[in-house]
Amino acid sequence: MAVKWFEPPALRRRTPRPAPAAEGDGPTTAPRPWWPLSATLVLALLCLALAAWDSRMPGPRGPDAPAGTFSAARATAHVRAIAQEPRPHGSAAQSRARDHLVRTLTGLGIDTRVHTGAAAAHMPDLSPTGADSRYASLRLDNIVARIPGTDSTRPVALVTHYDSVEAGPGANDAGVPVSVLLETARALRSGPPPRNDVLFILTDAEESGLLGAQALVNSPDVLPRDAVVLNFEARGSKGPSLMFETGPDAAWLVDALADHAPDPRTSSLLDAAYGYLPNLTDFTVFKRAGHQGLNLAYLDGYTHYHGPDDSPENVDPATVQHQGDQALALARGLGAADLAHTPRGDSVYFQVAGRLLSYPAAVALPTALAVTGLALALFLRLRARATVTVKGTARGLAVVLGQVLLACGAAFALAPLTASGHAEFSHYGDIPGHGPAVTGFLLLALALGTALALLTRRWAGRRDQVTGAIVLWLLLACATAAFLPGASHVFTWPALGLVAAALLTSRAGAATADRILAAVLGVLPLGLLVLPLVLLLPTALGLGLVAGPVVFVVLMSALLPAVLPPAPRPRLLPLVPATAAAVSAALLAATALFPVRDDHPGRADLLYFLDADRRRAHWLSGSPPDASSERFLPQGAEPASVADLWPGWQVPVRRGPAAVRPLAAPKLTTTLVGDDGADGRRVRVTAASRRGARELVFLVTGAAVRGYTLTGVPGHHRDTPAGNPPWELWVRQVPDRGLRLELELAPGPGPVTVRVIDRTTGPPADPGDTPRSEPRPPALGVASFSEATMVMTARTLG
C-alpha cells in the first residue's frame, strides 16, 4: 500500500477541486432533457385525477331503500318538517321542532326524554359584539333517546343540536344532522340491538353559547362521563362530511373510522388547524370535559350558512347520504365493540388514494429529524464535491421565502378587492362560486413565484433555488412535528421524497432508471398529500384566507427548476409568469366586475337601539347597505365604534339616528349585600323586562368580576382585571318575574356601573321609521337599556 504522506511536498500530486457552476447547475454541461418535466406533469395530472375520483359523492338512496340502510330521502323529510322557519333557542318554532323530534323518536320505540336544566358558559369566541362574553340560560331542553345495549361496556352518544340562528331556518345547521340522527336511529332500531348503549342526543342552545352541551356535562346521570361522543355538524350546504376534530387519546377512534366508515374523509391537519380558527361546536364542551370522540361536519357552500337561504331547498341529498352513511357505520361499529379498555395516545392520519393511513403522533418528530439528518448527510456529501454551497443554499432559501411572502401578501391584499362586489364576503369571508377566483389566485402565486425566481437567477442559480426550497420543506417538517404534529405529514413525507430524489440524481452519470425513480419519489408524495389540500383548503377557509392554498402552490412551484430544461432562448422565459399573470388578472377581474348573483335574500342585521335613560335612539347595522338598512342610515355612513352605547362592543358597525319609541326600560335594582374591604364586595342585581323580552344582557364596568351566580346557577368565568373590556353576560329564557344575579367584585376605586339591556326580535312596537321589506329581515332586533350607578369608597386596612 502506497503511503502518500511520505512523499515530499513538492512531489505530491494534488487534484484541483472543481468550481461550482455559476448558475448553480453543477459541473455537468450536458443539456437537460425534456422528459423530467414531462414525467412530472404526467404524474401531477394522475394525482389530480385521483384526487377528483376520491372526492366523488355517494348517490342518495330513495325512500324505498332497505330498512337497515340509511336513506337520504327518508332523512330529508325531517328537514322539511322542522326547518321551515327560524327556531332560535326559546322560540315557539323551536318548541314545535322539539315536539316533532320527540314524537319521531318515541314512535320508533326508543326511550326518549327531555332533560330540562340551566347552565352558564364563558364563550368569548361566540360574542356578536367582539367582547369577552358569557352566556347563560335558565331553561334548556335537551332531547335524550337511548337504545339499550345487550352487554354495554361503554355508552356511545351521537349528538347534534336542534336550535338555529335567528337569521335563518337552519336547514343545514343543524337540520340535516338532526335528520341524520333520526334516520340512523331508525336504521339501527330495525336490526339486532347493539352491545353498547347508544344515545341519540339533540342539544338546545348551541347557537346561544353551547349551553345545552354544558348542561349535559354538568349532569353525568344523563350523559355518563365515559361516553364516547360523535358530534355531527354543518358549516355549509353541500360537500362531503369531514372528520375534522378529535377528543383526547383518539388514535383508536381514527382506526375505528377507517375500519367502519364506508368513505371516511379526514386528515389530522384539519384537527391541527381547527384549533386556531374562531369556530366552536358542542364538541368543544364535551372535549373540555374529557370525553373521547369525533367531530364531523360538511363545509362546502358556506355562503348558504346562518342566513335566510339556509333552507330545505339548499340541502344536498348526496351530502345527507354521506354524513348518514358515516353516522350509521360508526353507531354500528362502536355499538358492537368492546370499549371497556381503549388504548391511549393520538395519531397522525391522512388519506392516500382513498385509504386512511395513520401512525402514532409520538413518532412525528423523530421521523422529521431522521429525514433532516439524511438530508444533512447528503448536503455534506454534495458540498464536498462542490455541487452545492452553504452560501448558495442560503440564497436559494431567501428566494423561496421571498416567493412565499410576496404571493401571500398579494393574496391577502387582493382578496377583499376581488370580492368587493359580493355582499356575502363581509359576513362569510367567501363568495358564491369562488372557483374562478381561487384559480386566479393560485395562478397569481405561480406567476409571482416564477417571476422572482427568474429575476434572482444570477444571484441564486437553479440548483441553489431547489436546494433552498428543500431546506424550507425540511424546516417546516421539523417545526410542525415539534409544535403541530397533526400537520407534520404534509411536509415530512414530501421532504423525504425530495431528499430521496436528490440522492438518486446526485451521482455523476445517474442511470435513466434512477432518474425515473427520482421523478416518482419527488412528485408522488406532493401529488398525493399536498395537491388534495390545495383543492380542499379554499372550501374550508374561504376566499378571505386563500393565502393558505397559495402557500402550498408556492412551495411546490419553487421546486420546478429541478425539472425544467434550459430554455433554448432565455428571452422566452418571462413568458411563463407573464402568461400565468395574464390569465390570473382576467379571472380576478371577472370575479370583481361580474359578481355571481342569486335570488336568495342576503343577511340583514339592522338593530334599533334605545338608551331609555337618555331618551336617545339609534339604528345600527354591521352589513353593507342593503334594501333593509340603507333607508335608515346616513348615506355613506362608515363603520364606527358604539362603545358609548354598549361598553365593550368591539365590532365596528354603521350607525344613524332613530326616532325615540315608547319602549319600557328594563326594571333594575342593585343591592350591596357584602363589603369585605380589601377582599372585595358582593352585589345583588335583580332585573326584569317590562315588555316581555326573554333575553337580558348585563354589562359591568368599573370593577373586576371575580365570580357570579345566576338564580342559583354557578357561573363559568375568568377574572376581569380593572381596565379591561367590561364584563358581559347574555341570559336567555328569562322568566316574566325576572332574575337575580349575584356578583363578586374585586376592590377598586371609582364607581361601578351596571347596565341591563333587554332584547327582542322584530321591529319596534311603533311602526314609525321601522324598516318595511318583504320578507322582513330575520335578524332585525330592538334593544333598550337602563343603567344604575353605585358609588364605592376604598378602605385601608391597618
PDB file of N, CA and C in Angstrom, residues 252-286:
ATOM      1  N   TRP A 252     -57.338   5.269  18.549  1.00  0.00           N
ATOM      2  CA  TRP A 252     -58.179   4.090  18.318  1.00  0.00           C
ATOM      3  C   TRP A 252     -59.473   4.455  17.616  1.00  0.00           C
ATOM      4  N   LEU A 253     -59.980   5.669  17.861  1.00  0.00           N
ATOM      5  CA  LEU A 253     -61.199   6.100  17.181  1.00  0.00           C
ATOM      6  C   LEU A 253     -60.943   6.390  15.707  1.00  0.00           C
ATOM      7  N   VAL A 254     -59.772   6.926  15.388  1.00  0.00           N
ATOM      8  CA  VAL A 254     -59.413   7.124  13.979  1.00  0.00           C
ATOM      9  C   VAL A 254     -59.342   5.769  13.275  1.00  0.00           C
ATOM     10  N   ASP A 255     -58.773   4.771  13.958  1.00  0.00           N
ATOM     11  CA  ASP A 255     -58.739   3.423  13.379  1.00  0.00           C
ATOM     12  C   ASP A 255     -60.151   2.880  13.195  1.00  0.00           C
ATOM     13  N   ALA A 256     -61.027   3.154  14.164  1.00  0.00           N
ATOM     14  CA  ALA A 256     -62.412   2.696  14.037  1.00  0.00           C
ATOM     15  C   ALA A 256     -63.097   3.375  12.855  1.00  0.00           C
ATOM     16  N   LEU A 257     -62.818   4.654  12.649  1.00  0.00           N
ATOM     17  CA  LEU A 257     -63.375   5.356  11.489  1.00  0.00           C
ATOM     18  C   LEU A 257     -62.901   4.704  10.199  1.00  0.00           C
ATOM     19  N   ALA A 258     -61.612   4.359  10.132  1.00  0.00           N
ATOM     20  CA  ALA A 258     -61.082   3.708   8.934  1.00  0.00           C
ATOM     21  C   ALA A 258     -61.697   2.327   8.734  1.00  0.00           C
ATOM     22  N   ASP A 259     -61.955   1.617   9.832  1.00  0.00           N
ATOM     23  CA  ASP A 259     -62.471   0.248   9.732  1.00  0.00           C
ATOM     24  C   ASP A 259     -63.952   0.203   9.383  1.00  0.00           C
ATOM     25  N   HIS A 260     -64.736   1.146   9.890  1.00  0.00           N
ATOM     26  CA  HIS A 260     -66.188   1.033   9.788  1.00  0.00           C
ATOM     27  C   HIS A 260     -66.817   1.970   8.762  1.00  0.00           C
ATOM     28  N   ALA A 261     -66.353   3.208   8.672  1.00  0.00           N
ATOM     29  CA  ALA A 261     -66.997   4.169   7.770  1.00  0.00           C
ATOM     30  C   ALA A 261     -66.717   3.790   6.324  1.00  0.00           C
ATOM     31  N   PRO A 262     -67.739   3.774   5.468  1.00  0.00           N
ATOM     32  CA  PRO A 262     -67.528   3.339   4.083  1.00  0.00           C
ATOM     33  C   PRO A 262     -66.711   4.319   3.249  1.00  0.00           C
ATOM     34  N   ASP A 263     -66.710   5.584   3.579  1.00  0.00           N
ATOM     35  CA  ASP A 263     -65.992   6.575   2.770  1.00  0.00           C
ATOM     36  C   ASP A 263     -65.522   7.717   3.674  1.00  0.00           C
ATOM     37  N   PRO A 264     -64.559   7.440   4.577  1.00  0.00           N
ATOM     38  CA  PRO A 264     -64.120   8.489   5.501  1.00  0.00           C
ATOM     39  C   PRO A 264     -63.337   9.571   4.765  1.00  0.00           C
ATOM     40  N   ARG A 265     -63.525  10.804   5.186  1.00  0.00           N
ATOM     41  CA  ARG A 265     -62.766  11.935   4.648  1.00  0.00           C
ATOM     42  C   ARG A 265     -62.190  12.673   5.853  1.00  0.00           C
ATOM     43  N   THR A 266     -60.875  12.670   5.980  1.00  0.00           N
ATOM     44  CA  THR A 266     -60.290  13.300   7.157  1.00  0.00           C
ATOM     45  C   THR A 266     -58.799  13.493   6.962  1.00  0.00           C
ATOM     46  N   SER A 267     -58.207  14.266   7.841  1.00  0.00           N
ATOM     47  CA  SER A 267     -56.760  14.464   7.932  1.00  0.00           C
ATOM     48  C   SER A 267     -56.485  15.109   9.276  1.00  0.00           C
ATOM     49  N   SER A 268     -55.402  14.684   9.921  1.00  0.00           N
ATOM     50  CA  SER A 268     -55.054  15.305  11.198  1.00  0.00           C
ATOM     51  C   SER A 268     -54.662  16.767  11.018  1.00  0.00           C
ATOM     52  N   LEU A 269     -54.360  17.178   9.785  1.00  0.00           N
ATOM     53  CA  LEU A 269     -54.117  18.604   9.539  1.00  0.00           C
ATOM     54  C   LEU A 269     -55.364  19.422   9.853  1.00  0.00           C
ATOM     55  N   LEU A 270     -56.558  18.892   9.535  1.00  0.00           N
ATOM     56  CA  LEU A 270     -57.791  19.608   9.825  1.00  0.00           C
ATOM     57  C   LEU A 270     -57.944  19.832  11.326  1.00  0.00           C
ATOM     58  N   ASP A 271     -57.651  18.799  12.109  1.00  0.00           N
ATOM     59  CA  ASP A 271     -57.741  18.908  13.559  1.00  0.00           C
ATOM     60  C   ASP A 271     -56.727  19.923  14.075  1.00  0.00           C
ATOM     61  N   ALA A 272     -55.503  19.878  13.540  1.00  0.00           N
ATOM     62  CA  ALA A 272     -54.462  20.793  13.989  1.00  0.00           C
ATOM     63  C   ALA A 272     -54.816  22.239  13.660  1.00  0.00           C
ATOM     64  N   ALA A 273     -55.366  22.471  12.466  1.00  0.00           N
ATOM     65  CA  ALA A 273     -55.689  23.837  12.049  1.00  0.00           C
ATOM     66  C   ALA A 273     -56.944  24.353  12.722  1.00  0.00           C
ATOM     67  N   TYR A 274     -57.898  23.460  13.029  1.00  0.00           N
ATOM     68  CA  TYR A 274     -59.177  23.891  13.590  1.00  0.00           C
ATOM     69  C   TYR A 274     -58.992  24.614  14.915  1.00  0.00           C
ATOM     70  N   GLY A 275     -57.988  24.209  15.689  1.00  0.00           N
ATOM     71  CA  GLY A 275     -57.761  24.848  16.975  1.00  0.00           C
ATOM     72  C   GLY A 275     -57.404  26.315  16.878  1.00  0.00           C
ATOM     73  N   TYR A 276     -57.008  26.780  15.692  1.00  0.00           N
ATOM     74  CA  TYR A 276     -56.625  28.175  15.509  1.00  0.00           C
ATOM     75  C   TYR A 276     -57.713  28.979  14.799  1.00  0.00           C
ATOM     76  N   LEU A 277     -58.849  28.356  14.529  1.00  0.00           N
ATOM     77  CA  LEU A 277     -59.940  29.061  13.856  1.00  0.00           C
ATOM     78  C   LEU A 277     -60.998  29.487  14.875  1.00  0.00           C
ATOM     79  N   PRO A 278     -61.690  30.593  14.608  1.00  0.00           N
ATOM     80  CA  PRO A 278     -62.697  31.087  15.564  1.00  0.00           C
ATOM     81  C   PRO A 278     -64.032  30.377  15.413  1.00  0.00           C
ATOM     82  N   ASN A 279     -64.015  29.063  15.501  1.00  0.00           N
ATOM     83  CA  ASN A 279     -65.238  28.276  15.369  1.00  0.00           C
ATOM     84  C   ASN A 279     -65.364  27.353  16.571  1.00  0.00           C
ATOM     85  N   LEU A 280     -66.578  27.214  17.068  1.00  0.00           N
ATOM     86  CA  LEU A 280     -66.848  26.328  18.194  1.00  0.00           C
ATOM     87  C   LEU A 280     -68.098  25.516  17.894  1.00  0.00           C
ATOM     88  N   THR A 281     -68.142  24.304  18.407  1.00  0.00           N
ATOM     89  CA  THR A 281     -69.331  23.462  18.328  1.00  0.00           C
ATOM     90  C   THR A 281     -69.579  22.856  19.714  1.00  0.00           C
ATOM     91  N   ASP A 282     -70.679  22.121  19.843  1.00  0.00           N
ATOM     92  CA  ASP A 282     -70.941  21.422  21.105  1.00  0.00           C
ATOM     93  C   ASP A 282     -69.769  20.521  21.502  1.00  0.00           C
ATOM     94  N   PHE A 283     -69.057  20.001  20.513  1.00  0.00           N
ATOM     95  CA  PHE A 283     -67.940  19.102  20.813  1.00  0.00           C
ATOM     96  C   PHE A 283     -66.868  19.811  21.634  1.00  0.00           C
ATOM     97  N   THR A 284     -66.769  21.142  21.498  1.00  0.00           N
ATOM     98  CA  THR A 284     -65.825  21.905  22.307  1.00  0.00           C
ATOM     99  C   THR A 284     -66.072  21.663  23.785  1.00  0.00           C
ATOM    100  N   VAL A 285     -67.338  21.682  24.189  1.00  0.00           N
ATOM    101  CA  VAL A 285     -67.691  21.476  25.598  1.00  0.00           C
ATOM    102  C   VAL A 285     -67.393  20.043  26.018  1.00  0.00           C
ATOM    103  N   PHE A 286     -67.775  19.081  25.175  1.00  0.00           N
ATOM    104  CA  PHE A 286     -67.541  17.673  25.524  1.00  0.00           C
ATOM    105  C   PHE A 286     -66.045  17.373  25.614  1.00  0.00           C
TER     106      PHE A 286
END
